[in-house]
C-alpha positions as MATLAB code, in Angstrom:
seq = 'MRSFLLWLGGLLLCSPLLQAQSSPNSPDCRSAIPVCADTTYFTFNDGSGDVDDFDPDVIRQSGCLEKGSIASANIEHNTSWFVFRAGTGGTIGFDIQALPGATGTITAEWDFALYGPDVDCADISSGVAQPIRCNYEVNNTAFTGVGVNPANGQNGEPPLTGSQNTYDEWIDVQPGELYYLLINNYNTNFDGDPEPFSLTFTGNSVNQNQQTALDCTLRDEFLGLDISACETDPPIQLSALNSPAGPDIASVVWTVDYEDDGVIDATLPGSGTFGEELVVSSPDSGRYFVEITPNVGPVIRDDILIIFYGVPQLDPINGITILDDLSDSNTVEFTVVGNGDYEYAINGGEFQDDPVFRDVPPGINTVVINDKNGCGTTEPIPFLVVGYPKFFTPNGDGLHETWHILGIETLTDPVVSIFDRYGKLLKQIDETSLGWDGNFNGRPMPSSDYWFRLEYSRDLQGVLVANLVRAHFTLKR';
ca = [
     146.515   84.246   80.161;
     148.777   81.974   77.614;
     149.951   84.831   75.455;
     150.617   86.899   78.010;
     153.223   84.149   79.927;
     154.601   83.680   76.405;
     155.664   87.301   76.125;
     156.609   87.320   79.369;
     159.115   84.355   78.814;
     160.720   86.561   75.850;
     161.169   89.428   78.451;
     162.810   87.445   80.600;
     165.661   86.390   78.689;
     166.646   89.578   77.840;
     165.942   91.071   81.506;
     169.059   92.462   83.401;
     167.006   92.113   87.035;
     167.387   89.327   89.560;
     166.082   85.947   89.045;
     162.841   86.310   87.830;
     159.491   84.862   89.306;
     156.159   84.833   88.153;
     153.535   85.359   90.905;
     149.893   85.300   90.857;
     147.968   88.502   92.068;
     146.611   88.936   95.861;
     143.906   91.948   95.578;
     143.172   91.251   99.720;
     145.758   92.449  102.225;
     144.899   89.484  104.569;
     146.332   86.904  101.601;
     148.893   89.272  100.740;
     151.699   87.535   99.128;
     154.980   86.902  101.160;
     158.048   88.136   99.460;
     161.476   88.319   99.318;
     164.567   90.245   97.932;
     166.264   87.602   96.269;
     163.722   87.576   92.726;
     161.997   90.009   90.803;
     158.360   89.551   90.872;
     156.239   89.460   87.713;
     152.576   89.753   88.294;
     149.342   91.631   87.614;
     146.633   93.101   89.444;
     142.924   92.517   87.963;
     140.125   93.612   90.294;
     139.305   94.790   94.007;
     139.289   91.390   95.834;
     136.696   90.163   97.884;
     137.232   92.165  101.055;
     136.960   96.027  101.724;
     140.523   96.628  102.968;
     138.976  100.148  102.377;
     135.661  100.847  102.847;
     134.839  103.479  100.352;
     132.218  104.890  102.726;
     134.346  105.013  105.467;
     138.013  105.111  104.425;
     138.192  108.129  101.870;
     141.887  108.784  102.220;
     144.961  106.479  103.431;
     148.458  108.444  103.005;
     148.061  110.047   99.888;
     145.715  107.363   98.256;
     142.350  109.282   97.715;
     139.126  107.525   97.161;
     138.593  110.661   94.738;
     135.538  112.547   93.821;
     133.453  110.027   91.476;
     131.178  108.126   93.514;
     131.992  104.370   92.433;
     135.968  105.281   93.181;
     137.744  102.915   95.482;
     141.143  103.062   96.581;
     141.229   99.046   96.724;
     140.339   98.968   92.674;
     142.862   97.118   90.750;
     145.240   96.470   93.518;
     148.038   93.773   94.666;
     149.074   93.209   98.178;
     152.248   92.003   99.046;
     153.718   91.432  102.646;
     157.570   91.438  103.492;
     159.801   90.776  106.664;
     163.372   92.360  107.374;
     165.982   89.807  107.660;
     168.834   92.343  108.435;
     168.901   95.847  109.384;
     169.757   98.728  106.916;
     167.925  100.909  104.131;
     165.281   99.032  101.829;
     163.461  100.591   98.643;
     161.588   98.926   95.766;
     160.927   99.712   92.189;
     157.420   98.917   90.689;
     157.825   98.964   86.968;
     155.246   99.153   84.479;
     155.280   96.465   82.088;
     153.480   96.501   78.207;
     150.196   94.758   78.231;
     148.527   92.749   75.755;
     148.443   95.611   73.311;
     152.078   96.071   73.293;
     151.612   99.481   75.106;
     151.766  100.476   78.709;
     148.407  101.520   80.255;
     148.901  101.152   83.871;
     149.417  104.056   86.407;
     151.429  102.641   89.256;
     150.808  104.136   92.901;
     151.799  102.348   96.142;
     150.962  102.482   99.991;
     153.564  101.194  102.531;
     152.586   99.738  105.923;
     154.634   99.290  108.990;
     156.478   98.248  110.475;
     154.374   95.444  112.679;
     150.997   96.458  111.705;
     148.086   94.041  110.623;
     145.450   94.262  108.234;
     142.519   95.331  110.360;
     144.438   98.476  111.392;
     144.999   99.214  107.923;
     141.448   98.956  106.770;
     140.116  100.902  109.567;
     142.362  103.640  109.253;
     144.500  103.356  112.446;
     147.529  102.218  110.271;
     148.631  105.147  108.337;
     151.278  104.673  105.335;
     155.127  105.500  106.374;
     155.535  105.693  102.624;
     152.776  106.537   99.833;
     153.319  107.780   96.299;
     150.294  109.374   94.101;
     152.126  111.392   91.555;
     151.814  110.833   87.793;
     154.319  108.687   86.876;
     156.880  110.601   83.973;
     158.842  107.173   83.603;
     157.726  103.391   83.572;
     159.002  103.342   87.493;
     157.605  104.348   90.896;
     158.791  103.039   94.455;
     161.160  103.764   97.312;
     164.855  104.605   96.627;
     166.084  105.944   93.475;
     164.250  105.676   90.094;
     166.532  103.634   87.618;
     165.212  105.089   84.764;
     166.451  108.992   85.709;
     168.681  108.417   88.732;
     165.918  110.824   90.729;
     166.343  110.404   94.666;
     163.470  109.448   96.674;
     161.930  112.493   98.916;
     159.716  112.717  101.820;
     156.060  111.962  100.638;
     154.404  114.858   99.893;
     151.361  115.322   97.489;
     152.020  117.452   94.595;
     155.938  117.104   94.270;
     155.686  115.179   91.206;
     158.485  112.944   92.349;
     157.205  109.574   91.727;
     160.003  108.071   94.289;
     159.746  108.351   98.173;
     162.956  108.002  100.273;
     164.509  104.718  101.386;
     163.175  103.052  104.835;
     165.359  102.117  107.671;
     164.289   98.401  108.793;
     165.403   96.643  111.660;
     165.059   92.421  111.490;
     161.937   91.031  112.327;
     159.618   93.860  111.100;
     156.655   93.204  108.962;
     155.851   95.719  106.001;
     152.416   95.431  103.830;
     152.836   96.745  100.282;
     149.804   98.142   98.604;
     150.459   98.538   94.910;
     147.379  100.215   93.142;
     146.437  101.174   89.540;
     144.680  104.101   89.425;
     145.039  104.927   85.536;
     142.320  101.885   85.127;
     140.523  102.487   88.295;
     137.426  101.197   86.800;
     137.826   98.579   84.200;
     139.194   95.819   85.996;
     141.295   94.527   83.329;
     144.711   93.493   84.269;
     147.991   95.085   83.922;
     151.304   93.953   84.656;
     154.210   95.052   86.559;
     157.428   93.939   87.947;
     158.685   94.364   91.775;
     162.081   94.584   92.576;
     164.007   94.913   96.063;
     166.625   97.484   96.253;
     168.719   99.124   99.121;
     172.035   98.537  100.609;
     170.798   95.600  102.439;
     169.668   93.822   99.315;
     173.180   95.120   97.645;
     175.085   93.431  100.625;
     172.937   89.989  100.178;
     169.903   89.234   98.490;
     169.726   86.184  100.429;
     169.216   87.785  103.726;
     168.071   91.276  103.370;
     164.695   90.122  103.575;
     163.477   87.221  105.541;
     163.024   84.716  102.775;
     161.440   81.964  105.304;
     158.439   84.068  105.462;
     158.055   82.979  101.696;
     157.798   79.406  102.814;
     154.469   80.444  104.654;
     152.783   80.418  101.094;
     149.301   80.485  102.103;
     149.945   83.997  103.705;
     149.812   84.889  107.464;
     147.526   83.852  109.897;
     143.922   85.437  109.059;
     141.505   87.029  111.198;
     138.228   87.645  109.595;
     134.686   88.382  110.331;
     131.860   86.124  109.977;
     130.020   88.376  107.521;
     133.156   88.717  105.201;
     133.280   86.737  102.122;
     135.000   83.453  101.765;
     138.755   83.309  101.791;
     140.532   81.503   98.996;
     143.916   80.122   99.857;
     146.400   79.124   96.812;
     148.652   76.499   96.405;
     149.976   78.303   93.114;
     151.879   80.624   95.324;
     154.451   77.863   96.748;
     157.829   77.489   95.166;
     156.258   74.619   92.695;
     154.147   77.414   91.038;
     151.777   75.702   88.895;
     153.943   72.560   88.477;
     151.767   70.590   90.821;
     151.062   66.587   90.379;
     148.315   66.621   93.392;
     147.306   68.580   96.492;
     145.741   67.245   99.828;
     144.007   69.788  102.209;
     142.947   68.835  105.720;
     142.066   70.712  108.759;
     142.179   71.261  112.261;
     138.746   72.868  113.194;
     140.213   73.066  117.079;
     143.759   73.671  116.394;
     144.531   71.023  119.165;
     146.918   69.071  116.790;
     144.483   66.488  115.461;
     143.641   66.621  111.708;
     139.389   66.240  111.488;
     138.862   66.290  108.100;
     140.908   66.008  104.586;
     139.110   68.427  102.391;
     138.532   68.631   98.387;
     140.255   71.384   96.400;
     138.208   73.418   94.210;
     140.826   73.880   91.189;
     141.891   71.412   88.344;
     144.521   70.113   90.530;
     143.081   71.037   93.878;
     145.140   74.126   93.942;
     142.578   76.607   95.559;
     140.527   76.076   98.604;
     137.714   78.302   99.587;
     137.310   78.714  103.579;
     133.912   80.178  104.673;
     132.361   81.299  107.748;
     132.035   79.982  110.448;
     134.843   77.131  109.670;
     137.729   78.312  111.811;
     140.520   76.124  112.125;
     143.997   75.523  111.288;
     144.199   74.490  107.182;
     147.093   72.587  106.030;
     148.341   71.862  102.751;
     150.397   69.229  101.020;
     151.687   69.863   97.571;
     153.273   67.237   95.384;
     155.006   68.980   92.452;
     155.733   66.730   88.874;
     159.532   67.344   90.076;
     160.933   67.829   93.401;
     159.794   67.152   97.221;
     156.968   67.154   98.674;
     155.721   71.112   99.879;
     153.720   71.814  103.018;
     152.443   74.812  104.581;
     149.374   76.023  107.335;
     147.610   78.665  108.121;
     145.120   79.623  111.112;
     141.998   81.162  110.009;
     139.300   82.484  112.753;
     135.976   84.065  112.115;
     134.785   86.574  114.487;
     131.297   87.582  115.104;
     129.417   90.848  115.990;
     129.917   90.798  119.908;
     127.067   89.288  121.780;
     126.449   89.310  125.618;
     125.946   85.989  126.862;
     122.223   85.230  127.906;
     123.270   83.766  131.214;
     126.178   85.384  132.510;
     126.371   88.597  130.136;
     126.308   90.928  132.927;
     127.906   90.049  136.598;
     127.432   92.355  139.569;
     130.154   91.136  141.913;
     129.515   91.373  145.348;
     126.435   92.620  144.912;
     125.607   95.917  146.283;
     129.087   96.211  147.716;
     130.606   99.589  147.776;
     132.544   99.214  144.757;
     129.448   98.563  142.413;
     131.993   96.166  140.379;
     130.355   95.057  136.949;
     131.945   92.295  134.649;
     130.895   91.699  131.285;
     130.637   88.307  129.370;
     130.718   88.006  125.890;
     129.803   84.756  123.708;
     132.848   84.059  121.013;
     136.467   84.430  121.235;
     137.082   87.801  119.561;
     139.307   90.544  121.000;
     136.800   93.149  122.792;
     136.960   96.266  124.664;
     133.961   97.786  126.388;
     132.648  101.186  127.186;
     129.929  102.340  129.730;
     128.230  105.106  129.556;
     129.631  106.712  126.827;
     133.089  106.615  128.221;
     136.344  105.711  126.944;
     136.874  102.017  125.583;
     138.819   99.416  127.666;
     140.145   96.034  127.372;
     139.316   95.378  130.867;
     135.638   93.642  131.089;
     135.484   94.885  134.647;
     134.519   98.182  135.949;
     134.207   99.490  139.583;
     132.238  102.350  140.879;
     129.671  101.484  138.546;
     126.720  104.250  139.488;
     123.098  102.335  140.716;
     120.382  102.665  138.053;
     120.032  101.967  134.362;
     123.683  102.110  132.681;
     124.712  101.652  129.164;
     127.661   99.421  127.576;
     129.097   98.906  124.448;
     131.084   96.459  123.066;
     133.296   96.582  120.058;
     135.120   93.895  118.606;
     138.914   95.113  117.628;
     139.255   92.916  114.790;
     136.763   95.080  113.091;
     133.766   92.848  112.920;
     131.375   94.999  114.722;
     130.100   96.985  117.572;
     127.108   96.837  119.737;
     124.541   99.396  120.297;
     124.161  100.502  123.901;
     123.017   97.816  125.841;
     121.368   98.984  128.898;
     121.657   97.242  132.065;
     120.339   97.734  135.648;
     123.143   97.940  138.750;
     120.876   97.396  141.735;
     122.317   99.457  144.254;
     122.043  101.718  147.566;
     122.997  105.559  148.577;
     125.947  105.078  150.840;
     124.354  107.816  153.076;
     121.383  109.630  153.540;
     120.411  113.056  155.373;
     116.935  113.289  156.312;
     117.331  116.669  158.039;
     114.513  118.339  156.155;
     115.977  120.156  153.365;
     114.364  117.975  150.863;
     117.751  116.142  149.539;
     118.722  112.705  150.270;
     115.554  112.189  152.913;
     115.043  108.665  152.636;
     117.012  105.539  151.879;
     115.885  102.764  149.765;
     117.535  100.192  147.271;
     117.483  101.719  143.793;
     116.471   99.170  141.175;
     114.386   96.513  143.779;
     111.631   96.741  141.425;
     113.331   94.443  138.821;
     113.790   91.752  141.879;
     111.618   88.947  142.629;
     110.184   88.861  145.930;
     112.418   91.441  147.499;
     112.729   92.280  151.388;
     114.800   94.459  152.742;
     115.406   94.677  156.577;
     117.550   97.563  158.666;
     119.139   97.386  161.718;
     121.258   99.141  163.984;
     124.811   97.906  165.221;
     123.447   95.890  167.557;
     121.091   93.674  165.482;
     118.112   95.423  166.266;
     115.540   95.461  163.821;
     114.458   98.876  162.765;
     112.280   98.601  159.475;
     111.423   96.389  156.815;
     110.441   98.009  153.298;
     109.794   95.940  150.169;
     109.590   97.166  146.036;
     106.426   98.950  147.077;
     107.684  101.198  149.851;
     108.981  104.661  149.657;
     111.964  103.990  151.790;
     113.281  104.406  155.363;
     113.039  107.884  156.736;
     115.319  107.186  159.529;
     112.805  107.035  161.996;
     112.081  104.165  164.698;
     108.619  104.245  166.376;
     108.196  108.031  165.233;
     111.563  108.593  166.865;
     114.493  109.940  164.897;
     117.664  107.635  164.965;
     121.073  109.036  165.590;
     123.692  109.444  162.909;
     125.600  106.211  162.790;
     126.242  103.405  160.646;
     123.124  101.111  160.012;
     123.059   97.473  158.524;
     120.479   95.797  156.215;
     119.865   92.600  154.584;
     118.436   91.985  151.236;
     116.724   88.858  150.530;
     115.339   87.976  146.653;
     114.957   85.754  144.327;
     116.992   85.482  141.030;
     115.906   83.601  137.903;
     118.716   81.422  136.465;
     117.887   79.619  133.487;
     114.403   78.904  134.645;
     114.759   77.991  138.179;
     114.441   80.997  141.327;
     117.413   80.933  143.278;
     117.581   82.595  146.760;
     120.079   85.503  147.222;
     121.160   87.066  150.218;
     123.125   90.328  150.751;
     124.590   92.074  153.510;
     125.954   95.558  153.552;
     125.633   98.904  155.587;
     125.083  102.603  154.929;
     125.262  105.743  156.859;
     122.560  107.952  158.273;
     123.880  111.952  158.699;
     122.221  114.410  160.508;
];
């Protein structure tokens, strides 16, 4: 690493590019490095990171980036992730330049995919968000990117696989829009060896003002944007080396507020020589703070909120609630353990954000719960709606001949009492009965509305609680 930095220093002395900044690599989308247009970034990639940004068994292609036909190929091998936020409106581009490695020759073949505006890493890794610019062509110069190739003046064109143009057309941005940039070295996709490159932003916004074209305050969030992770994900590594101080660190103090309520709960040790790195593992959700004292200059601070989500689980006590038991609407509400962002589907239907479903049919149903952060989907969970037919027709045609409570056998000590509109008791049935056939003392009752009362017990945390439900149904002849 030292020899690379010495070589890099020599390059910077003669470089006509913008003020240079050496930057660590971030191979994971969720820890993408915030960048700005007022500097050129010299960095390298050296692996696939800790998290599957693209599951090779699921995401075989994202834009023009492909998994390939080789079983061990993966879109995210030897990659770097950056994030930037537009500060002004206009056109933005960038140049990715391959630099000679330790051998003095260029061996990298750079490709890229740009996502945005305003997408998150979960949507990128699930394939929901697709790149707005993507280039997978063989580089005939040392450059690829968006805008104009500085090596040969070739203008960017709309992304088209097989076009042999290594530059895509400019992007039009609006202030505040957030973009993620994946830079991929497919040429050495499997060896994991670090390869250097530079990243320079271009475009009319940059030409007008390098300080405002991209929102440079984003770079102050050097720990990265807030992270939503899964409990099964690998640990998250936070680095103080991305701060404006770089490696010029005298001391680092890490603290955490687990509840994110404004109260610091603990001071944490760093994992590096100067405490420059901190590893955060599941399930330690919280807001993490870093205070960096450089050898020269003022103290630098940043914080990041990390939340770990688990596979959805129904609350064992309140997991399924039938609102207004046995009402005409048969409304069902699901309660999930955890603080994830969930969506729900019953009986193979479409997912919805609302955990409340109306007009659920009586009997056995199923619900599937999906965590929208990508942390898992349940298998279909059966649940029973103890319901009743809203009408029955005891006319001898073999259809709807009797009336009964559906699912009554699942209740504890159930008793159903049926009354006419005047309150006269006509019939009592329980879980062993065949139901009411519409007769009283052997005589058919007329078409009308009839009322019933269901009394039963429910086991709540080991305590039997008596329940009483009143409703009505219709007899039709």
